[in-house]
């Protein structure tokens, strides 16, 4: 029973290679499909004798291929077009297989069954049947409880055998045999992952009816060039269909299984004698080896493979030895690709929804739309958007910045450093021009995030038609999160009526977090909302990202300098900068406000001997790059942002809320103990990331009542009126239509309540209804 239970704990990592079922002396293990449709072993406890042989040969626990090369020879290969056009890539498999068949060998590989199931078959002993094994098949293949036993029989009588499969299947065979047969050759395929057979079966049955199919090619080159985005199907009536509805979600990792997520074979040494696959990116390292018809990558992992390869080399039309790294990136274990939340949603609903509906809805649920000030010419606003996008991506979601810029801001955006940065680093939605177009995003995005930076400061939001409070989001359908949102000050700057409107918007959110400690107080005291203080996103991603950006700077200098990033210059700040220059004996000071690139801006902060700033994000990046710095906040504004970062880092000696205090400081030029500061930031970043993960991963539960929905419609119409005024397109008739609609919505309310709502909205107008 101990043996059985141990196997059960490994089921999530089990790749379904079939080795355990083949080795079982009493036939207690069968290969079945689990709930998600993946092939896994099932143990009949009534038959099991607890011999332990299944664990001894399990590929999850044991390797039998450590003698293979950790740095194998690599070739880019192109076979004759007569072979290549029938193959997925360059035709390498066909030439290796032909050599085996020419020497009275047999081939075992994956083929379609009569009902379009992918399964491993043997006794391919002639070139005519080789067609069954050619071509990639993006489905987990079935390996029976007797397949390895049959292969062993051929090997034991001295027959030449070639086995090809994904690496875990090759490892399964080798573990089962537990012996190095000189007449066995193995090929493992470069594999991203193998989807569940249930997924492929549902796709075929719901879209085409399996009975209507004549053939399927995952990587046909007859009508398209080398690639893997289109599936070609031929029906019984000879018509050809080119379809993307399977490969597109496959490439988006929608069908990935847990065992592929934790793949232990995505590294060298590999289990196969050969590793073959597409030589993607060959055009970057050897353009002469790419004609867009397919190029194979062939790794020679063993001496046996190298010897056989010498025999077939003359048969390739083109062949070129390459550095292992030029295709090894496809195998690098560091490039672990996790299951996405969309994938988890997809398999959760695999039996509840149709294939097409499940694909569409699972993808939507993984999309996260982010709205903030990414388009303004402010480096902090731009980088905080970038960092939040990276946080969301690191948590496995598809981050999309909402590509809305108000008409009066768009002219400033064009050709600005904000646009140049966004074009290089930010994934965005299509252009959104107005509130109606924003509403269409409800059908494409499952979660919306407002944040970070001053996204909740009232007057900038009002100037943009209140869109940042996201009244246009269907909050009964989609999740709303504020992450590190800022009010910027310690009091909400609005009238009571305006607060009531904002309170309505904020109450529609599912999760709230703010950037400043004062923001927590504002949420609690003025809006009756509980929320958490979290770090600005710029602290929550690997700083190597910023270092890499800084290295792209085109404006580097060698001499020592101080950098000053001053948003609101004053005579007092200029004098303070000159004081620091004098004390440090540095003559050069670089002003960071001119419209230089983000990369240049980062480089100057990273390489400055000292940084002086009145900017919150200037402060953040001084800390990220572990710089000596001084902060001169705006004396006329409550320094809420700086107080929070001051308390988190313990760097109060670096914040001069009265600029003249800088001359009295005894600690200004002391080295900051960044070991202690970095530890605090790391702790806070982890807490903040965990908060966001919980908010993103949670199930949508908050719903508006009918009354709240009606009130929401009222508010939206009112903000629509504001937006119309901003866009300069309001006409008396449109205004009257909007106001008439407001009164129509409130017809179900009592006069007292109606009057209260209209008062809150601040509408001072009389409309005659009826007589």
XYZ file of C-alpha atoms in Angstrom, residues 30-600:
571
model
C -3.785 0.415 -16.686
C -3.304 3.594 -18.703
C -6.525 5.622 -18.621
C -7.561 9.243 -19.172
C -7.916 11.446 -16.086
C -10.567 14.167 -15.651
C -8.664 16.561 -17.888
C -8.182 13.854 -20.501
C -4.453 13.186 -19.990
C -3.161 9.614 -20.022
C -2.242 8.517 -16.489
C -1.784 5.167 -14.716
C -4.578 3.672 -12.620
C -3.715 0.984 -10.086
C -6.031 -1.872 -9.207
C -5.252 -2.247 -5.520
C -6.918 -5.661 -5.449
C -4.307 -7.032 -7.864
C -1.212 -5.014 -6.836
C 1.401 -7.043 -4.930
C 3.444 -3.983 -3.835
C 6.612 -5.237 -5.529
C 7.859 -1.688 -6.093
C 8.990 -2.244 -9.691
C 6.812 0.618 -10.941
C 8.597 3.091 -8.686
C 12.017 1.732 -9.621
C 11.525 2.594 -13.298
C 9.383 5.769 -12.893
C 10.798 8.583 -15.044
C 9.845 11.157 -12.422
C 12.196 9.505 -9.927
C 14.972 8.053 -12.074
C 17.227 9.015 -14.994
C 19.036 6.454 -17.139
C 20.610 8.792 -19.685
C 23.211 10.782 -17.724
C 25.930 9.477 -20.082
C 24.510 11.543 -22.939
C 26.274 14.798 -23.792
C 25.579 17.962 -21.837
C 26.866 20.007 -24.768
C 25.952 18.006 -27.883
C 26.896 18.761 -31.468
C 24.159 20.658 -33.296
C 23.374 20.801 -37.005
C 20.945 22.893 -39.035
C 19.643 20.515 -41.704
C 17.587 20.685 -44.896
C 16.548 17.522 -46.737
C 15.461 17.278 -50.357
C 12.199 19.153 -51.017
C 10.396 15.897 -51.937
C 10.872 14.840 -48.292
C 10.796 18.256 -46.684
C 7.387 19.269 -48.037
C 5.888 16.185 -46.347
C 7.633 17.000 -43.065
C 6.994 19.552 -40.332
C 10.448 21.115 -40.471
C 13.555 20.088 -42.444
C 12.971 16.341 -42.931
C 15.544 15.051 -40.410
C 13.278 12.304 -39.039
C 12.652 10.831 -42.503
C 16.356 10.482 -43.315
C 17.156 8.850 -39.961
C 14.151 6.520 -40.330
C 15.115 5.581 -43.895
C 18.542 4.509 -42.696
C 16.950 2.205 -40.092
C 14.524 0.739 -42.635
C 17.309 0.186 -45.172
C 18.952 -2.055 -42.558
C 15.871 -4.223 -41.932
C 14.851 -2.196 -38.878
C 11.464 -1.194 -37.514
C 10.130 2.195 -36.452
C 7.875 3.059 -33.515
C 6.275 6.495 -33.328
C 3.035 8.437 -32.989
C 0.287 8.092 -35.607
C -3.437 8.772 -35.965
C -5.806 5.875 -35.316
C -9.006 5.392 -37.317
C -10.957 7.572 -34.864
C -8.232 10.278 -34.933
C -6.690 9.376 -31.616
C -2.897 9.828 -31.498
C -1.165 6.641 -30.335
C 2.255 5.036 -30.573
C 2.362 2.190 -33.108
C 5.124 -0.254 -34.059
C 6.107 -2.486 -36.934
C 6.513 0.287 -39.448
C 8.960 -1.704 -41.549
C 8.616 -0.100 -44.975
C 9.002 3.406 -46.355
C 5.468 3.510 -47.710
C 3.992 3.404 -44.180
C 6.469 5.988 -42.899
C 3.955 8.662 -43.917
C 1.886 7.720 -40.837
C 4.674 8.845 -38.507
C 5.757 12.000 -40.321
C 4.687 15.415 -39.070
C 4.194 16.927 -35.622
C 1.085 15.954 -33.682
C 0.205 18.440 -30.983
C -1.609 15.955 -28.735
C -0.435 13.597 -25.994
C -0.059 10.147 -27.598
C -1.274 6.925 -26.059
C 1.318 4.295 -25.097
C -0.279 0.948 -24.319
C 0.470 -1.398 -21.416
C 2.260 -3.762 -23.846
C 4.123 -1.454 -26.261
C 7.482 -1.498 -24.468
C 7.221 -5.257 -23.961
C 6.833 -5.761 -27.706
C 9.773 -3.479 -28.471
C 11.918 -5.455 -26.036
C 11.088 -8.643 -27.913
C 12.380 -7.134 -31.169
C 15.507 -5.854 -29.453
C 16.219 -9.191 -27.790
C 16.267 -10.993 -31.158
C 18.704 -8.407 -32.522
C 16.318 -6.401 -34.714
C 17.259 -2.760 -35.335
C 14.680 -0.458 -33.640
C 14.084 3.298 -33.856
C 11.784 4.793 -31.211
C 10.668 8.403 -31.508
C 8.583 10.431 -29.079
C 8.661 13.351 -26.702
C 11.543 13.137 -24.192
C 9.501 11.752 -21.289
C 8.333 8.868 -23.508
C 11.887 8.110 -24.598
C 12.970 8.182 -20.943
C 10.098 5.840 -20.095
C 11.269 3.275 -22.646
C 14.903 3.473 -21.485
C 13.918 3.134 -17.833
C 11.758 0.126 -18.672
C 14.529 -1.611 -20.628
C 17.164 -0.763 -17.973
C 19.815 -1.841 -20.473
C 21.756 -0.156 -23.257
C 20.826 -2.014 -26.415
C 23.302 -1.334 -29.272
C 20.481 -1.993 -31.775
C 18.165 0.649 -30.243
C 18.147 4.229 -31.549
C 15.963 6.880 -29.974
C 14.833 10.325 -31.076
C 13.335 12.764 -28.590
C 11.490 15.752 -29.976
C 11.925 19.371 -28.950
C 8.619 19.718 -27.169
C 6.779 22.755 -25.786
C 3.992 20.613 -24.314
C 1.425 17.999 -25.343
C -2.260 18.904 -24.916
C -4.889 16.584 -23.510
C -6.406 14.150 -26.056
C -9.836 15.097 -24.717
C -9.266 18.690 -25.869
C -8.370 17.625 -29.400
C -11.290 15.193 -29.525
C -13.773 17.905 -28.489
C -12.287 20.319 -31.019
C -12.720 17.849 -33.878
C -16.130 16.562 -32.895
C -17.702 19.983 -32.285
C -16.221 21.757 -35.297
C -16.089 19.112 -38.018
C -17.498 15.770 -36.826
C -14.704 13.211 -36.747
C -16.571 10.966 -39.186
C -16.313 13.637 -41.904
C -12.495 13.795 -41.823
C -10.175 12.221 -44.376
C -6.811 13.459 -43.110
C -5.287 15.935 -40.636
C -1.943 17.710 -40.937
C -0.790 19.949 -38.119
C 2.054 21.447 -40.103
C 1.120 21.178 -43.770
C 3.199 23.229 -46.220
C 0.933 22.673 -49.205
C -0.990 25.932 -48.877
C 1.126 27.821 -46.348
C 4.800 28.289 -45.486
C 6.810 26.855 -42.579
C 5.134 27.654 -39.275
C 2.803 26.183 -36.693
C -0.290 28.360 -36.464
C -2.628 26.575 -38.883
C -4.154 23.095 -38.893
C -5.035 21.642 -42.303
C -7.949 19.212 -42.571
C -9.397 17.436 -45.571
C -13.010 16.259 -45.468
C -14.474 13.190 -47.121
C -15.833 15.414 -49.885
C -12.182 16.394 -50.675
C -12.632 20.008 -49.490
C -9.662 21.521 -47.627
C -10.039 23.535 -44.428
C -7.292 25.712 -42.947
C -8.203 26.382 -39.332
C -6.534 28.345 -36.500
C -8.992 27.498 -33.751
C -6.785 24.770 -32.277
C -3.239 25.985 -32.830
C -3.846 29.594 -31.752
C -4.934 28.635 -28.198
C -2.223 25.956 -28.187
C 0.426 28.607 -28.822
C -1.151 30.700 -26.057
C -0.471 27.755 -23.660
C -4.175 27.215 -23.084
C -3.947 23.399 -23.193
C -0.824 22.864 -21.036
C -0.887 20.086 -18.435
C 0.690 20.170 -14.980
C 3.199 17.469 -15.909
C 4.478 19.625 -18.799
C 4.689 22.673 -16.566
C 7.066 20.733 -14.292
C 8.953 19.016 -17.123
C 12.266 17.584 -15.900
C 13.514 16.846 -19.419
C 13.749 20.452 -20.615
C 17.515 20.419 -20.273
C 20.709 18.650 -21.320
C 21.589 15.820 -21.191
C 18.564 14.618 -23.133
C 17.212 11.039 -23.013
C 17.302 10.427 -26.785
C 20.316 9.593 -28.922
C 19.061 12.362 -31.207
C 17.043 15.447 -30.336
C 15.278 16.936 -33.346
C 12.831 19.759 -33.950
C 12.303 23.018 -35.782
C 15.323 25.308 -35.924
C 13.345 28.406 -34.985
C 15.218 31.719 -35.345
C 17.637 30.134 -37.826
C 17.303 33.279 -39.962
C 19.016 35.253 -37.181
C 22.092 33.007 -36.912
C 22.356 31.444 -40.384
C 20.170 33.252 -42.959
C 21.489 30.982 -45.737
C 19.808 28.015 -43.999
C 16.325 29.498 -44.180
C 14.125 29.487 -47.279
C 10.870 29.432 -45.267
C 10.201 25.784 -46.197
C 11.538 24.323 -42.964
C 14.904 23.721 -41.286
C 15.599 20.959 -38.754
C 17.715 21.257 -35.625
C 19.553 17.966 -34.957
C 21.393 17.429 -31.657
C 23.753 14.450 -31.485
C 23.458 13.425 -27.835
C 25.366 10.123 -27.944
C 28.285 8.483 -29.740
C 25.798 6.088 -31.336
C 23.891 9.034 -32.820
C 27.089 10.638 -34.131
C 28.089 7.389 -35.851
C 24.700 6.948 -37.586
C 24.633 10.647 -38.532
C 27.896 10.274 -40.452
C 26.151 7.747 -42.703
C 23.225 10.026 -43.593
C 25.038 13.375 -43.853
C 25.475 13.125 -47.653
C 21.701 12.737 -48.064
C 20.908 16.268 -46.788
C 20.619 18.958 -49.422
C 22.104 21.526 -47.002
C 23.801 20.960 -43.664
C 25.601 23.322 -41.323
C 27.171 22.767 -37.909
C 25.965 25.343 -35.387
C 26.796 26.387 -31.793
C 24.646 24.426 -29.323
C 23.282 27.658 -27.869
C 21.793 28.783 -31.196
C 18.943 26.265 -30.795
C 19.578 25.219 -27.195
C 17.395 28.088 -25.946
C 14.395 25.920 -26.869
C 15.575 23.300 -24.370
C 16.961 25.560 -21.625
C 15.436 24.596 -18.272
C 15.657 28.253 -17.200
C 12.906 29.047 -19.680
C 10.258 27.303 -17.585
C 6.835 28.196 -18.942
C 4.080 28.064 -16.363
C 0.435 27.217 -16.800
C -1.561 30.382 -17.277
C -4.716 31.191 -15.301
C -6.559 30.825 -18.622
C -5.248 27.253 -18.862
C -6.421 26.482 -15.333
C -9.865 27.932 -16.159
C -10.005 25.966 -19.388
C -9.430 22.577 -17.785
C -11.731 23.428 -14.886
C -14.552 23.833 -17.409
C -13.538 21.167 -19.927
C -16.666 19.084 -19.265
C -18.973 22.018 -18.517
C -18.602 24.042 -21.722
C -18.267 23.419 -25.419
C -14.752 23.600 -26.823
C -15.290 26.922 -28.634
C -17.006 28.606 -25.712
C -14.370 27.358 -23.284
C -11.515 28.633 -25.486
C -13.077 32.080 -25.849
C -14.079 32.542 -22.214
C -10.901 31.103 -20.677
C -8.807 33.512 -22.756
C -10.922 36.465 -21.720
C -10.613 35.572 -18.050
C -6.814 35.675 -18.333
C -6.776 39.158 -19.912
C -6.114 41.986 -17.470
C -6.740 45.550 -18.634
C -4.703 48.286 -16.922
C -5.662 51.944 -16.937
C -3.473 54.777 -15.657
C -1.431 57.780 -16.834
C 0.874 55.775 -19.108
C 0.561 58.287 -21.959
C 1.666 61.483 -20.197
C 5.188 62.861 -20.532
C 6.087 61.877 -16.993
C 8.704 59.214 -16.524
C 7.325 57.969 -13.220
C 3.835 57.521 -14.657
C 5.247 55.640 -17.640
C 7.497 53.345 -15.617
C 4.864 52.574 -13.001
C 2.595 51.403 -15.823
C 5.399 49.287 -17.264
C 6.117 47.748 -13.858
C 2.457 46.945 -13.181
C 2.233 45.239 -16.570
C 5.298 43.165 -15.654
C 3.819 42.260 -12.251
C 0.640 41.018 -13.885
C 2.594 39.031 -16.499
C 4.817 37.511 -13.810
C 1.657 36.232 -12.120
C 0.709 34.427 -15.314
C -1.873 36.793 -16.793
C -1.984 38.584 -20.106
C -1.437 42.256 -19.282
C -2.903 44.881 -21.611
C -2.619 48.627 -21.139
C -5.903 50.225 -22.172
C -5.025 52.319 -25.194
C -7.216 55.304 -24.355
C -5.903 58.846 -24.593
C -8.282 61.765 -24.410
C -8.454 63.914 -27.566
C -6.855 66.914 -25.878
C -3.907 64.744 -24.678
C -3.299 62.804 -27.885
C -1.433 65.606 -29.641
C 1.075 65.780 -26.751
C 1.535 61.999 -26.920
C 2.443 61.799 -30.587
C 6.218 61.464 -31.089
C 6.837 61.976 -27.359
C 9.228 59.877 -25.273
C 6.088 58.326 -23.755
C 4.992 57.037 -27.157
C 8.483 55.799 -28.052
C 8.708 53.901 -24.775
C 5.201 52.421 -25.091
C 5.868 51.256 -28.631
C 8.933 49.344 -27.428
C 7.822 47.975 -24.076
C 4.039 48.084 -23.543
C 1.434 45.674 -24.896
C -1.754 47.667 -25.508
C -5.330 47.167 -26.602
C -6.517 48.606 -29.892
C -7.059 52.368 -29.986
C -10.001 53.419 -27.808
C -11.542 56.773 -28.688
C -14.482 57.204 -26.328
C -16.585 55.715 -23.550
C -18.653 53.584 -25.923
C -15.497 51.921 -27.226
C -14.256 51.409 -23.684
C -17.448 49.482 -22.965
C -16.658 47.004 -25.755
C -13.630 45.857 -23.734
C -16.044 44.161 -21.316
C -16.379 41.385 -23.889
C -12.610 40.860 -24.175
C -11.125 41.444 -20.724
C -12.005 39.615 -17.511
C -10.276 41.859 -14.959
C -9.577 45.593 -14.934
C -6.974 47.347 -12.773
C -6.890 51.048 -11.979
C -3.397 51.990 -10.933
C -0.867 52.942 -10.068
C 0.087 56.614 -9.480
C -2.418 59.464 -8.984
C -5.253 57.543 -10.592
C -7.836 58.491 -7.913
C -7.003 62.187 -7.574
C -10.348 63.810 -8.268
C -9.687 66.834 -10.472
C -7.395 65.129 -13.021
C -9.944 62.306 -13.201
C -12.826 64.703 -13.698
C -10.880 66.446 -16.469
C -10.749 63.072 -18.261
C -14.464 62.374 -18.013
C -14.123 60.204 -14.883
C -13.010 57.191 -16.953
C -10.306 56.239 -14.440
C -12.997 55.372 -11.881
C -14.116 52.807 -14.477
C -17.860 53.329 -14.480
C -17.791 51.906 -18.025
C -16.795 48.454 -16.734
C -19.616 45.940 -16.274
C -18.884 45.235 -12.615
C -21.451 42.439 -12.457
C -19.526 40.575 -15.145
C -15.875 41.595 -14.746
C -13.566 42.050 -11.790
C -12.376 45.514 -10.723
C -9.156 46.057 -8.772
C -7.315 49.165 -7.703
C -3.601 48.514 -7.247
C -1.440 51.086 -5.477
C -3.869 53.816 -6.498
C -3.029 57.263 -5.194
C -5.017 60.279 -4.057
C -1.605 62.048 -3.795
C -2.704 64.137 -0.796
C -4.082 63.496 2.688
C -7.627 64.713 1.951
C -9.997 64.054 -0.907
C -10.227 67.329 -2.842
C -13.891 67.480 -3.810
C -17.308 68.654 -2.668
C -19.692 66.386 -0.781
C -21.773 65.777 -3.890
C -18.652 64.895 -5.873
C -17.555 62.554 -3.086
C -20.901 60.766 -3.294
C -20.406 60.137 -7.009
C -16.857 58.876 -6.454
C -18.034 56.710 -3.555
C -20.475 55.007 -5.906
C -17.680 54.261 -8.366
C -15.277 52.996 -5.697
C -17.881 50.688 -4.181
C -18.098 48.838 -7.492
C -14.504 47.593 -7.094
C -13.879 44.082 -5.822
C -10.464 44.796 -4.291
C -8.853 48.035 -3.178
C -5.247 48.885 -2.453
C -3.625 52.309 -2.309
C -0.067 53.568 -2.467
C -0.004 55.922 0.519
C -0.829 55.391 4.164
C -3.008 58.519 3.932
C -4.900 56.805 1.139
C -5.977 54.082 3.559
C -7.379 56.785 5.858
C -9.220 58.491 2.971
C -10.781 55.201 1.893
C -11.859 54.377 5.439
C -13.053 57.752 6.663
C -14.544 59.304 3.527
C -15.750 56.301 1.518
C -16.296 53.588 4.189
C -14.039 51.225 2.241
C -11.450 48.923 3.771
C -8.257 48.691 1.752
C -4.579 47.890 2.035
C -1.473 49.950 1.456
C 0.913 48.363 -1.053
C 4.146 49.358 -2.766
C 4.323 51.247 -6.022
C 4.819 48.668 -8.815
C 8.293 49.969 -9.692
C 9.605 48.231 -6.543
C 7.894 44.925 -7.317
C 9.773 43.653 -10.371
C 13.367 42.566 -10.928
C 15.518 45.696 -11.104
C 17.564 43.985 -13.819
C 14.773 45.093 -16.160
C 15.675 48.722 -15.465
C 19.408 48.022 -15.676
C 18.912 46.463 -19.113
C 16.939 49.530 -20.217
C 19.610 51.865 -18.861
C 22.279 50.025 -20.851
C 20.432 51.038 -24.024
C 21.081 54.696 -23.221
C 22.529 56.750 -26.064
C 23.710 59.565 -23.817
C 26.398 58.120 -21.524
C 29.230 60.170 -20.025
C 32.419 59.068 -18.244
C 33.057 61.888 -15.770
C 31.511 62.047 -12.278
C 28.235 63.940 -11.986
C 25.235 64.517 -9.798
C 21.756 64.179 -11.316
C 18.811 66.350 -10.387
C 15.228 65.586 -11.353
C 13.178 68.605 -10.329
C 9.537 68.830 -11.366
C 8.861 72.248 -9.816
C 12.051 74.325 -9.855
C 12.517 77.036 -7.229
C 15.387 79.273 -6.190
C 15.703 77.306 -2.927
C 16.092 73.988 -4.775
C 18.727 75.433 -7.096
C 20.703 76.661 -4.104
C 20.431 73.241 -2.450
C 21.777 71.549 -5.591
C 24.727 73.949 -5.711
C 25.412 73.243 -2.023
C 25.582 69.479 -2.698
C 27.855 69.981 -5.727
C 30.223 72.044 -3.636
C 30.299 69.612 -0.716
C 30.947 66.648 -3.018
C 33.456 68.605 -5.110
C 31.669 67.599 -8.324
C 31.378 70.268 -10.986
C 28.991 68.538 -13.413
C 25.257 68.390 -12.717
C 22.832 66.748 -15.169
C 19.293 68.097 -15.333
C 16.916 65.184 -16.055
C 13.804 67.080 -17.062
C 14.410 67.742 -20.774
C 12.528 65.364 -23.110
C 15.204 62.664 -23.207
C 14.403 58.964 -23.458
C 13.415 56.776 -20.515
C 16.595 54.730 -21.079
C 18.763 57.854 -20.763
